[in-house]
PDB file of C-alpha atoms in Angstrom:
ATOM      1  CA  MET A   1      27.842  98.512  85.520  1.00 94.00           C
ATOM      2  CA  ARG A   2      30.880  98.903  87.715  1.00 97.00           C
ATOM      3  CA  LEU A   3      34.185  99.992  86.224  1.00 97.00           C
ATOM      4  CA  TRP A   4      37.454 100.218  88.140  1.00 98.00           C
ATOM      5  CA  LEU A   5      40.294 102.271  86.702  1.00 98.00           C
ATOM      6  CA  LEU A   6      43.798 101.525  87.991  1.00 98.00           C
ATOM      7  CA  ARG A   7      46.866 103.458  86.990  1.00 98.00           C
ATOM      8  CA  HIS A   8      50.041 101.359  87.001  1.00 98.00           C
ATOM      9  CA  GLY A   9      52.409 101.589  89.954  1.00 98.00           C
ATOM     10  CA  GLU A  10      55.539 103.724  90.036  1.00 98.00           C
ATOM     11  CA  ALA A  11      57.879 102.781  87.174  1.00 98.00           C
ATOM     12  CA  GLU A  12      61.549 103.251  86.517  1.00 97.00           C
ATOM     13  CA  PRO A  13      62.199 106.589  84.818  1.00 95.00           C
ATOM     14  CA  LYS A  14      64.034 105.231  81.778  1.00 92.00           C
ATOM     15  CA  ALA A  15      64.168 102.229  79.491  1.00 94.00           C
ATOM     16  CA  ARG A  16      64.941 101.693  75.807  1.00 95.00           C
ATOM     17  CA  ALA A  17      61.304 102.610  75.102  1.00 95.00           C
ATOM     18  CA  ASP A  18      58.485 103.964  77.259  1.00 95.00           C
ATOM     19  CA  ALA A  19      56.521 100.744  76.784  1.00 96.00           C
ATOM     20  CA  GLU A  20      59.415  98.743  78.301  1.00 97.00           C
ATOM     21  CA  ARG A  21      59.628 100.562  81.649  1.00 98.00           C
ATOM     22  CA  ASN A  22      59.335  98.212  84.649  1.00 98.00           C
ATOM     23  CA  LEU A  23      57.745  98.813  88.038  1.00 98.00           C
ATOM     24  CA  THR A  24      60.040  99.849  90.854  1.00 98.00           C
ATOM     25  CA  ASP A  25      59.962  98.057  94.215  1.00 98.00           C
ATOM     26  CA  ALA A  26      57.972 101.010  95.581  1.00 97.00           C
ATOM     27  CA  GLY A  27      55.580 100.686  92.635  1.00 98.00           C
ATOM     28  CA  ARG A  28      54.979  97.026  93.408  1.00 98.00           C
ATOM     29  CA  LEU A  29      54.078  97.903  97.000  1.00 97.00           C
ATOM     30  CA  GLU A  30      51.733 100.662  95.802  1.00 97.00           C
ATOM     31  CA  VAL A  31      49.927  98.172  93.586  1.00 98.00           C
ATOM     32  CA  GLU A  32      49.566  95.624  96.394  1.00 97.00           C
ATOM     33  CA  ARG A  33      47.930  98.315  98.556  1.00 96.00           C
ATOM     34  CA  ALA A  34      45.630  99.338  95.701  1.00 97.00           C
ATOM     35  CA  ALA A  35      44.651  95.718  95.061  1.00 97.00           C
ATOM     36  CA  ALA A  36      43.539  95.394  98.680  1.00 95.00           C
ATOM     37  CA  HIS A  37      40.638  97.739  97.828  1.00 96.00           C
ATOM     38  CA  LEU A  38      39.436  95.153  95.296  1.00 97.00           C
ATOM     39  CA  GLN A  39      39.368  92.207  97.731  1.00 96.00           C
ATOM     40  CA  GLY A  40      36.036  90.388  97.674  1.00 95.00           C
ATOM     41  CA  LEU A  41      34.627  92.394  94.771  1.00 95.00           C
ATOM     42  CA  PRO A  42      32.997  90.543  91.847  1.00 94.00           C
ATOM     43  CA  LEU A  43      35.484  91.351  89.072  1.00 97.00           C
ATOM     44  CA  GLN A  44      34.651  89.563  85.836  1.00 98.00           C
ATOM     45  CA  ALA A  45      37.694  90.555  83.767  1.00 98.00           C
ATOM     46  CA  ILE A  46      40.868  92.609  83.827  1.00 98.00           C
ATOM     47  CA  LEU A  47      41.840  94.534  80.704  1.00 98.00           C
ATOM     48  CA  VAL A  48      45.437  95.709  80.616  1.00 98.00           C
ATOM     49  CA  SER A  49      47.654  97.942  78.507  1.00 98.00           C
ATOM     50  CA  PRO A  50      50.395  96.241  76.477  1.00 98.00           C
ATOM     51  CA  TYR A  51      53.047  98.333  78.287  1.00 98.00           C
ATOM     52  CA  GLN A  52      55.322  96.373  80.609  1.00 98.00           C
ATOM     53  CA  ARG A  53      54.554  98.365  83.798  1.00 98.00           C
ATOM     54  CA  ALA A  54      50.803  97.907  83.293  1.00 98.00           C
ATOM     55  CA  LYS A  55      51.175  94.169  82.668  1.00 98.00           C
ATOM     56  CA  GLN A  56      53.243  93.871  85.845  1.00 98.00           C
ATOM     57  CA  THR A  57      50.567  95.840  87.731  1.00 98.00           C
ATOM     58  CA  ALA A  58      47.800  93.546  86.455  1.00 98.00           C
ATOM     59  CA  GLU A  59      49.792  90.468  87.450  1.00 98.00           C
ATOM     60  CA  ILE A  60      50.249  91.775  90.995  1.00 98.00           C
ATOM     61  CA  VAL A  61      46.506  92.452  91.210  1.00 98.00           C
ATOM     62  CA  ARG A  62      45.716  88.969  89.864  1.00 98.00           C
ATOM     63  CA  GLN A  63      48.026  87.314  92.392  1.00 97.00           C
ATOM     64  CA  THR A  64      46.897  89.475  95.325  1.00 96.00           C
ATOM     65  CA  LEU A  65      43.230  88.737  94.654  1.00 97.00           C
ATOM     66  CA  GLY A  66      43.681  85.135  93.553  1.00 97.00           C
ATOM     67  CA  PHE A  67      41.737  86.225  90.462  1.00 97.00           C
ATOM     68  CA  THR A  68      41.078  83.338  88.072  1.00 96.00           C
ATOM     69  CA  GLY A  69      39.052  85.199  85.442  1.00 96.00           C
ATOM     70  CA  PRO A  70      40.371  86.533  82.154  1.00 97.00           C
ATOM     71  CA  VAL A  71      43.279  88.989  82.091  1.00 98.00           C
ATOM     72  CA  GLU A  72      43.335  90.392  78.568  1.00 98.00           C
ATOM     73  CA  THR A  73      46.026  92.623  77.075  1.00 98.00           C
ATOM     74  CA  VAL A  74      44.391  95.126  74.729  1.00 97.00           C
ATOM     75  CA  PRO A  75      46.234  97.565  72.427  1.00 96.00           C
ATOM     76  CA  TRP A  76      43.973 100.568  73.083  1.00 95.00           C
ATOM     77  CA  LEU A  77      44.771 101.073  76.807  1.00 97.00           C
ATOM     78  CA  THR A  78      47.832 103.235  76.164  1.00 97.00           C
ATOM     79  CA  PRO A  79      48.647 106.718  77.511  1.00 97.00           C
ATOM     80  CA  GLU A  80      47.490 108.698  74.478  1.00 95.00           C
ATOM     81  CA  THR A  81      44.263 106.837  73.638  1.00 96.00           C
ATOM     82  CA  ASP A  82      41.233 109.059  73.168  1.00 95.00           C
ATOM     83  CA  PRO A  83      38.423 108.148  75.613  1.00 95.00           C
ATOM     84  CA  ALA A  84      35.872 108.240  72.781  1.00 92.00           C
ATOM     85  CA  ASP A  85      37.907 105.653  70.872  1.00 93.00           C
ATOM     86  CA  ALA A  86      38.159 103.471  73.982  1.00 94.00           C
ATOM     87  CA  MET A  87      34.374 103.555  74.329  1.00 93.00           C
ATOM     88  CA  LEU A  88      34.060 101.845  70.939  1.00 93.00           C
ATOM     89  CA  TYR A  89      35.844  98.838  72.460  1.00 95.00           C
ATOM     90  CA  LEU A  90      34.221  99.017  75.882  1.00 94.00           C
ATOM     91  CA  ASP A  91      30.720  99.112  74.362  1.00 91.00           C
ATOM     92  CA  ARG A  92      31.374  95.638  72.915  1.00 92.00           C
ATOM     93  CA  ARG A  93      32.152  94.110  76.307  1.00 94.00           C
ATOM     94  CA  ALA A  94      29.492  92.025  78.043  1.00 94.00           C
ATOM     95  CA  GLU A  95      31.024  92.224  81.555  1.00 96.00           C
ATOM     96  CA  GLN A  96      29.353  94.352  84.196  1.00 95.00           C
ATOM     97  CA  GLN A  97      32.331  94.333  86.624  1.00 96.00           C
ATOM     98  CA  LEU A  98      35.494  95.351  84.782  1.00 97.00           C
ATOM     99  CA  LEU A  99      38.982  96.530  85.810  1.00 98.00           C
ATOM    100  CA  LEU A 100      41.135  98.560  83.422  1.00 98.00           C
ATOM    101  CA  VAL A 101      44.880  98.802  84.134  1.00 98.00           C
ATOM    102  CA  THR A 102      46.340 101.708  82.198  1.00 98.00           C
ATOM    103  CA  HIS A 103      48.188 105.062  82.198  1.00 98.00           C
ATOM    104  CA  GLN A 104      47.946 108.820  82.494  1.00 97.00           C
ATOM    105  CA  PRO A 105      46.764 110.931  80.795  1.00 97.00           C
ATOM    106  CA  PHE A 106      44.249 108.411  79.427  1.00 98.00           C
ATOM    107  CA  VAL A 107      43.020 107.020  82.776  1.00 98.00           C
ATOM    108  CA  GLY A 108      42.268 110.455  84.232  1.00 98.00           C
ATOM    109  CA  ALA A 109      40.636 111.660  81.026  1.00 97.00           C
ATOM    110  CA  LEU A 110      38.424 108.574  80.696  1.00 98.00           C
ATOM    111  CA  GLY A 111      37.316 108.689  84.327  1.00 98.00           C
ATOM    112  CA  GLY A 112      36.570 112.406  84.244  1.00 97.00           C
ATOM    113  CA  TRP A 113      34.677 112.109  80.965  1.00 96.00           C
ATOM    114  CA  LEU A 114      32.529 109.228  82.212  1.00 97.00           C
ATOM    115  CA  VAL A 115      31.648 111.128  85.408  1.00 97.00           C
ATOM    116  CA  SER A 116      31.315 114.726  84.191  1.00 96.00           C
ATOM    117  CA  GLY A 117      30.472 114.264  80.530  1.00 94.00           C
ATOM    118  CA  HIS A 118      33.331 116.521  79.391  1.00 91.00           C
ATOM    119  CA  ARG A 119      37.107 116.401  79.155  1.00 89.00           C
ATOM    120  CA  GLU A 120      37.919 119.466  81.240  1.00 93.00           C
ATOM    121  CA  SER A 121      37.820 117.618  84.589  1.00 93.00           C
ATOM    122  CA  PRO A 122      40.122 114.589  84.488  1.00 97.00           C
ATOM    123  CA  LEU A 123      40.296 112.449  87.603  1.00 97.00           C
ATOM    124  CA  PRO A 124      43.498 112.993  89.620  1.00 96.00           C
ATOM    125  CA  MET A 125      45.257 109.651  89.210  1.00 98.00           C
ATOM    126  CA  ALA A 126      48.676 109.218  90.841  1.00 97.00           C
ATOM    127  CA  THR A 127      50.608 106.005  90.327  1.00 98.00           C
ATOM    128  CA  ALA A 128      48.522 103.082  91.648  1.00 98.00           C
ATOM    129  CA  SER A 129      45.444 105.269  92.136  1.00 98.00           C
ATOM    130  CA  LEU A 130      42.207 103.299  91.865  1.00 98.00           C
ATOM    131  CA  ALA A 131      38.898 104.856  90.813  1.00 98.00           C
ATOM    132  CA  GLU A 132      35.573 103.064  91.145  1.00 98.00           C
ATOM    133  CA  LEU A 133      32.781 104.174  88.801  1.00 98.00           C
ATOM    134  CA  ASP A 134      29.174 103.005  88.970  1.00 97.00           C
ATOM    135  CA  GLY A 135      26.316 103.574  86.586  1.00 96.00           C
ATOM    136  CA  GLU A 136      23.458 101.984  84.774  1.00 94.00           C
ATOM    137  CA  TYR A 137      25.180 102.691  81.458  1.00 90.00           C
ATOM    138  CA  LEU A 138      28.799 103.127  80.475  1.00 91.00           C
ATOM    139  CA  ALA A 139      28.529 106.532  78.810  1.00 92.00           C
ATOM    140  CA  ALA A 140      29.939 110.031  79.143  1.00 92.00           C
ATOM    141  CA  GLY A 141      28.381 111.839  82.094  1.00 95.00           C
ATOM    142  CA  LEU A 142      26.316 108.843  83.227  1.00 95.00           C
ATOM    143  CA  MET A 143      28.745 107.219  85.665  1.00 97.00           C
ATOM    144  CA  GLN A 144      29.191 108.199  89.302  1.00 98.00           C
ATOM    145  CA  LEU A 145      32.499 108.268  91.144  1.00 98.00           C
ATOM    146  CA  ALA A 146      31.906 105.774  93.950  1.00 97.00           C
ATOM    147  CA  GLY A 147      35.474 105.867  95.266  1.00 97.00           C
ATOM    148  CA  LEU A 148      38.957 107.167  94.572  1.00 98.00           C
ATOM    149  CA  HIS A 149      41.895 105.618  96.419  1.00 97.00           C
ATOM    150  CA  HIS A 150      45.433 106.976  96.225  1.00 95.00           C
ATOM    151  CA  PRO A 151      48.554 105.184  97.461  1.00 88.00           C
ATOM    152  CA  ASP A 152      49.810 106.149 100.918  1.00 77.00           C
TER     153      ASP A 152
END
């Protein structure tokens, strides 16, 4: 199983609601650079947070890669989701090559938990950071960090 975790690009600081914040121009460029690390990889699906900045990030990735597979908005990829709760949804997925587009603190917590098996070592995920995790099974402590790319 290969799982990529992508934090959304830089977003405007304010909007009527946190979920409505849009990417900045700099955030769009960050995402394009992050997407370049996914070129030629066998993604099967993209799961994305319902927040506007994450949906914009996923769309930039889709366009940059020319990805024609499913891009699915899921309600559980929000900043405060518990990684254990997310695993209930991820365990139901059949894909072996999956990209999640989401937020801090969730993205760092999930990545750290999958690699270390505990929550005390979250992955450092700046805006548009991309983590690549590999493992035979998607379970806490059983994935390996194969790569971590931060925007320039």
